[in-house]
């Protein structure tokens, strides 16, 4: 199937309120343009250089989401291009985003990446690390880097029950911190979970934002 057919298959199944981030990493600008013309305006990238190269070649109303691991020394370069950063996994990173976003007066939506998988290789805050970050309360003083929700990746396994359990744990955690820190804050509303292999489960478990790459664009060539 073509990129636009793939897109429509996914979009037609999306319940109201669930947004699609089309993950275009490692795919060329032409592929992104096809998806854009088929009505997709939110794209996800995971490398600073790739996003900075693609950005000037594509329509300016694209909403770019950064989904990859972000090093603090790359924050400055990524700020001008991004609308949302899904991978905020430390206080240091959040404060760097605030620092550079304030320099150009741009608000950046930050999602706290939470470690929910059974695997070692994934990034993210543990539930307790995240509680500690929020308990610090300093994030409330930020005017540009604002916390818009949480992000998580399930284990890369076949076992549906395992995946479902991990997504459930993220939804529960979201509800907890919404209640404890953001009950009067409408910015905090996103649960970014679900990829090509598991987005249907993620939606059933309360995802508001799925990040889908290969089911739209095909396999990546690294
Ligand atoms: C690459 C990537 C995706 C998309 O993965 P697919 O399996 O191709 O849908 C989603 N989220 C993150 C964080 C990624 O790095």
PDB file of N, CA and C and ligand atoms in Angstrom, residues 21-27 44-46 66-69 86-87 113 151-153 192 194-199 210-220 222, ligand 1:
ATOM      1  N   UNK A  21       1.098  11.079  15.485  1.00  0.00           N
ATOM      2  CA  UNK A  21       2.400  11.634  15.128  1.00  0.00           C
ATOM      3  C   UNK A  21       3.002  10.671  14.096  1.00  0.00           C
ATOM      4  N   UNK A  22       3.189  11.157  12.879  1.00  0.00           N
ATOM      5  CA  UNK A  22       3.770  10.305  11.837  1.00  0.00           C
ATOM      6  C   UNK A  22       5.283  10.364  11.970  1.00  0.00           C
ATOM      7  N   UNK A  23       5.876   9.238  12.332  1.00  0.00           N
ATOM      8  CA  UNK A  23       7.314   9.217  12.625  1.00  0.00           C
ATOM      9  C   UNK A  23       8.097   9.027  11.318  1.00  0.00           C
ATOM     10  N   UNK A  24       8.748  10.116  10.903  1.00  0.00           N
ATOM     11  CA  UNK A  24       9.365  10.152   9.576  1.00  0.00           C
ATOM     12  C   UNK A  24      10.881   9.998   9.609  1.00  0.00           C
ATOM     13  N   UNK A  25      11.425   9.651  10.754  1.00  0.00           N
ATOM     14  CA  UNK A  25      12.882   9.497  10.870  1.00  0.00           C
ATOM     15  C   UNK A  25      13.400   8.503   9.828  1.00  0.00           C
ATOM     16  N   UNK A  26      14.525   8.828   9.257  1.00  0.00           N
ATOM     17  CA  UNK A  26      15.178   8.006   8.232  1.00  0.00           C
ATOM     18  C   UNK A  26      14.405   7.937   6.914  1.00  0.00           C
ATOM     19  N   UNK A  27      13.315   8.666   6.797  1.00  0.00           N
ATOM     20  CA  UNK A  27      12.593   8.704   5.521  1.00  0.00           C
ATOM     21  C   UNK A  27      12.795  10.071   4.871  1.00  0.00           C
ATOM     22  N   UNK A  44       7.141  13.253  13.538  1.00  0.00           N
ATOM     23  CA  UNK A  44       8.089  13.001  14.611  1.00  0.00           C
ATOM     24  C   UNK A  44       9.450  12.624  14.063  1.00  0.00           C
ATOM     25  N   UNK A  45      10.489  13.206  14.657  1.00  0.00           N
ATOM     26  CA  UNK A  45      11.873  12.892  14.268  1.00  0.00           C
ATOM     27  C   UNK A  45      12.670  12.615  15.534  1.00  0.00           C
ATOM     28  N   UNK A  46      13.777  11.896  15.370  1.00  0.00           N
ATOM     29  CA  UNK A  46      14.526  11.532  16.563  1.00  0.00           C
ATOM     30  C   UNK A  46      15.978  11.999  16.545  1.00  0.00           C
ATOM     31  N   UNK A  66       9.848  16.140  18.571  1.00  0.00           N
ATOM     32  CA  UNK A  66      11.113  15.436  18.778  1.00  0.00           C
ATOM     33  C   UNK A  66      10.853  14.262  19.707  1.00  0.00           C
ATOM     34  N   UNK A  67      11.164  13.045  19.232  1.00  0.00           N
ATOM     35  CA  UNK A  67      10.805  11.850  20.009  1.00  0.00           C
ATOM     36  C   UNK A  67      12.016  11.049  20.472  1.00  0.00           C
ATOM     37  N   UNK A  68      13.215  11.413  20.004  1.00  0.00           N
ATOM     38  CA  UNK A  68      14.395  10.615  20.320  1.00  0.00           C
ATOM     39  C   UNK A  68      15.059  11.050  21.615  1.00  0.00           C
ATOM     40  N   UNK A  69      16.031  10.305  22.012  1.00  0.00           N
ATOM     41  CA  UNK A  69      16.786  10.694  23.204  1.00  0.00           C
ATOM     42  C   UNK A  69      17.495  12.021  22.929  1.00  0.00           C
ATOM     43  N   UNK A  86       9.039  14.854  23.237  1.00  0.00           N
ATOM     44  CA  UNK A  86       8.421  13.727  23.942  1.00  0.00           C
ATOM     45  C   UNK A  86       9.356  13.063  24.943  1.00  0.00           C
ATOM     46  N   UNK A  87      10.626  13.428  24.930  1.00  0.00           N
ATOM     47  CA  UNK A  87      11.640  12.619  25.605  1.00  0.00           C
ATOM     48  C   UNK A  87      12.347  13.358  26.724  1.00  0.00           C
ATOM     49  N   UNK A 113       9.217  11.636  29.814  1.00  0.00           N
ATOM     50  CA  UNK A 113       9.351  10.248  29.368  1.00  0.00           C
ATOM     51  C   UNK A 113       9.493   9.347  30.576  1.00  0.00           C
ATOM     52  N   UNK A 151       5.101  10.388  28.300  1.00  0.00           N
ATOM     53  CA  UNK A 151       5.367   9.511  27.155  1.00  0.00           C
ATOM     54  C   UNK A 151       5.970   8.217  27.666  1.00  0.00           C
ATOM     55  N   UNK A 152       5.646   7.117  26.999  1.00  0.00           N
ATOM     56  CA  UNK A 152       6.263   5.860  27.386  1.00  0.00           C
ATOM     57  C   UNK A 152       6.317   4.885  26.224  1.00  0.00           C
ATOM     58  N   UNK A 153       7.252   3.965  26.312  1.00  0.00           N
ATOM     59  CA  UNK A 153       7.392   2.904  25.312  1.00  0.00           C
ATOM     60  C   UNK A 153       7.274   1.559  26.004  1.00  0.00           C
ATOM     61  N   UNK A 192       1.410  10.050  25.528  1.00  0.00           N
ATOM     62  CA  UNK A 192       1.992   9.620  24.266  1.00  0.00           C
ATOM     63  C   UNK A 192       2.439   8.176  24.409  1.00  0.00           C
ATOM     64  N   UNK A 194       2.195   4.153  22.181  1.00  0.00           N
ATOM     65  CA  UNK A 194       1.734   3.367  21.050  1.00  0.00           C
ATOM     66  C   UNK A 194       2.560   3.647  19.803  1.00  0.00           C
ATOM     67  N   UNK A 195       3.104   2.572  19.213  1.00  0.00           N
ATOM     68  CA  UNK A 195       3.892   2.636  17.978  1.00  0.00           C
ATOM     69  C   UNK A 195       3.264   1.675  16.976  1.00  0.00           C
ATOM     70  N   UNK A 196       3.931   1.456  15.844  1.00  0.00           N
ATOM     71  CA  UNK A 196       3.308   0.616  14.811  1.00  0.00           C
ATOM     72  C   UNK A 196       2.806  -0.715  15.364  1.00  0.00           C
ATOM     73  N   UNK A 197       3.625  -1.364  16.186  1.00  0.00           N
ATOM     74  CA  UNK A 197       3.287  -2.710  16.635  1.00  0.00           C
ATOM     75  C   UNK A 197       2.256  -2.789  17.736  1.00  0.00           C
ATOM     76  N   UNK A 198       2.034  -1.656  18.431  1.00  0.00           N
ATOM     77  CA  UNK A 198       1.189  -1.771  19.628  1.00  0.00           C
ATOM     78  C   UNK A 198       0.215  -0.604  19.816  1.00  0.00           C
ATOM     79  N   UNK A 199       0.003   0.192  18.761  1.00  0.00           N
ATOM     80  CA  UNK A 199      -0.826   1.380  18.990  1.00  0.00           C
ATOM     81  C   UNK A 199      -2.296   1.056  19.263  1.00  0.00           C
ATOM     82  N   UNK A 210      -0.458   8.710  19.402  1.00  0.00           N
ATOM     83  CA  UNK A 210       0.328   7.552  19.003  1.00  0.00           C
ATOM     84  C   UNK A 210       1.439   8.019  18.063  1.00  0.00           C
ATOM     85  N   UNK A 211       2.555   7.319  18.124  1.00  0.00           N
ATOM     86  CA  UNK A 211       3.729   7.677  17.307  1.00  0.00           C
ATOM     87  C   UNK A 211       4.005   6.521  16.348  1.00  0.00           C
ATOM     88  N   UNK A 212       3.609   6.696  15.108  1.00  0.00           N
ATOM     89  CA  UNK A 212       3.649   5.566  14.175  1.00  0.00           C
ATOM     90  C   UNK A 212       4.550   5.883  12.986  1.00  0.00           C
ATOM     91  N   UNK A 213       5.541   5.018  12.766  1.00  0.00           N
ATOM     92  CA  UNK A 213       6.475   5.209  11.668  1.00  0.00           C
ATOM     93  C   UNK A 213       6.315   4.174  10.584  1.00  0.00           C
ATOM     94  N   UNK A 214       6.802   2.956  10.827  1.00  0.00           N
ATOM     95  CA  UNK A 214       6.876   1.963   9.753  1.00  0.00           C
ATOM     96  C   UNK A 214       5.522   1.563   9.175  1.00  0.00           C
ATOM     97  N   UNK A 215       4.463   1.619   9.938  1.00  0.00           N
ATOM     98  CA  UNK A 215       3.152   1.289   9.366  1.00  0.00           C
ATOM     99  C   UNK A 215       2.666   2.342   8.371  1.00  0.00           C
ATOM    100  N   UNK A 216       3.298   3.497   8.381  1.00  0.00           N
ATOM    101  CA  UNK A 216       2.948   4.524   7.389  1.00  0.00           C
ATOM    102  C   UNK A 216       3.969   4.547   6.261  1.00  0.00           C
ATOM    103  N   UNK A 217       5.244   4.636   6.634  1.00  0.00           N
ATOM    104  CA  UNK A 217       6.295   4.893   5.646  1.00  0.00           C
ATOM    105  C   UNK A 217       7.031   3.639   5.182  1.00  0.00           C
ATOM    106  N   UNK A 218       6.752   2.497   5.800  1.00  0.00           N
ATOM    107  CA  UNK A 218       7.494   1.289   5.486  1.00  0.00           C
ATOM    108  C   UNK A 218       8.737   1.161   6.338  1.00  0.00           C
ATOM    109  N   UNK A 219       9.537   0.158   6.047  1.00  0.00           N
ATOM    110  CA  UNK A 219      10.722  -0.084   6.850  1.00  0.00           C
ATOM    111  C   UNK A 219      11.740   1.041   6.674  1.00  0.00           C
ATOM    112  N   UNK A 220      12.478   1.289   7.754  1.00  0.00           N
ATOM    113  CA  UNK A 220      13.515   2.307   7.688  1.00  0.00           C
ATOM    114  C   UNK A 220      14.809   1.698   7.183  1.00  0.00           C
ATOM    115  N   UNK A 222      18.572   2.176   7.709  1.00  0.00           N
ATOM    116  CA  UNK A 222      19.519   2.890   8.577  1.00  0.00           C
ATOM    117  C   UNK A 222      20.861   3.030   7.904  1.00  0.00           C
TER     118      UNK A 222
HETATM  119  C1  LIG B   1      10.983   5.150  15.898  1.00  0.00           C
HETATM  120  C2  LIG B   1      10.068   5.489  17.001  1.00  0.00           C
HETATM  121  C3  LIG B   1       8.680   5.320  16.874  1.00  0.00           C
HETATM  122  C4  LIG B   1       8.021   4.712  15.650  1.00  0.00           C
HETATM  123  O1  LIG B   1       8.277   3.356  15.563  1.00  0.00           O
HETATM  124  P1  LIG B   1       7.517   2.409  14.504  1.00  0.00           P
HETATM  125  O2  LIG B   1       7.652   1.062  15.082  1.00  0.00           O
HETATM  126  O3  LIG B   1       8.210   2.572  13.199  1.00  0.00           O
HETATM  127  O4  LIG B   1       6.099   2.860  14.437  1.00  0.00           O
HETATM  128  C5  LIG B   1       7.881   5.721  17.929  1.00  0.00           C
HETATM  129  N1  LIG B   1       8.399   6.259  19.055  1.00  0.00           N
HETATM  130  C6  LIG B   1       9.723   6.427  19.219  1.00  0.00           C
HETATM  131  C7  LIG B   1      10.217   7.005  20.486  1.00  0.00           C
HETATM  132  C8  LIG B   1      10.594   6.043  18.207  1.00  0.00           C
HETATM  133  O5  LIG B   1      11.913   6.215  18.388  1.00  0.00           O
END
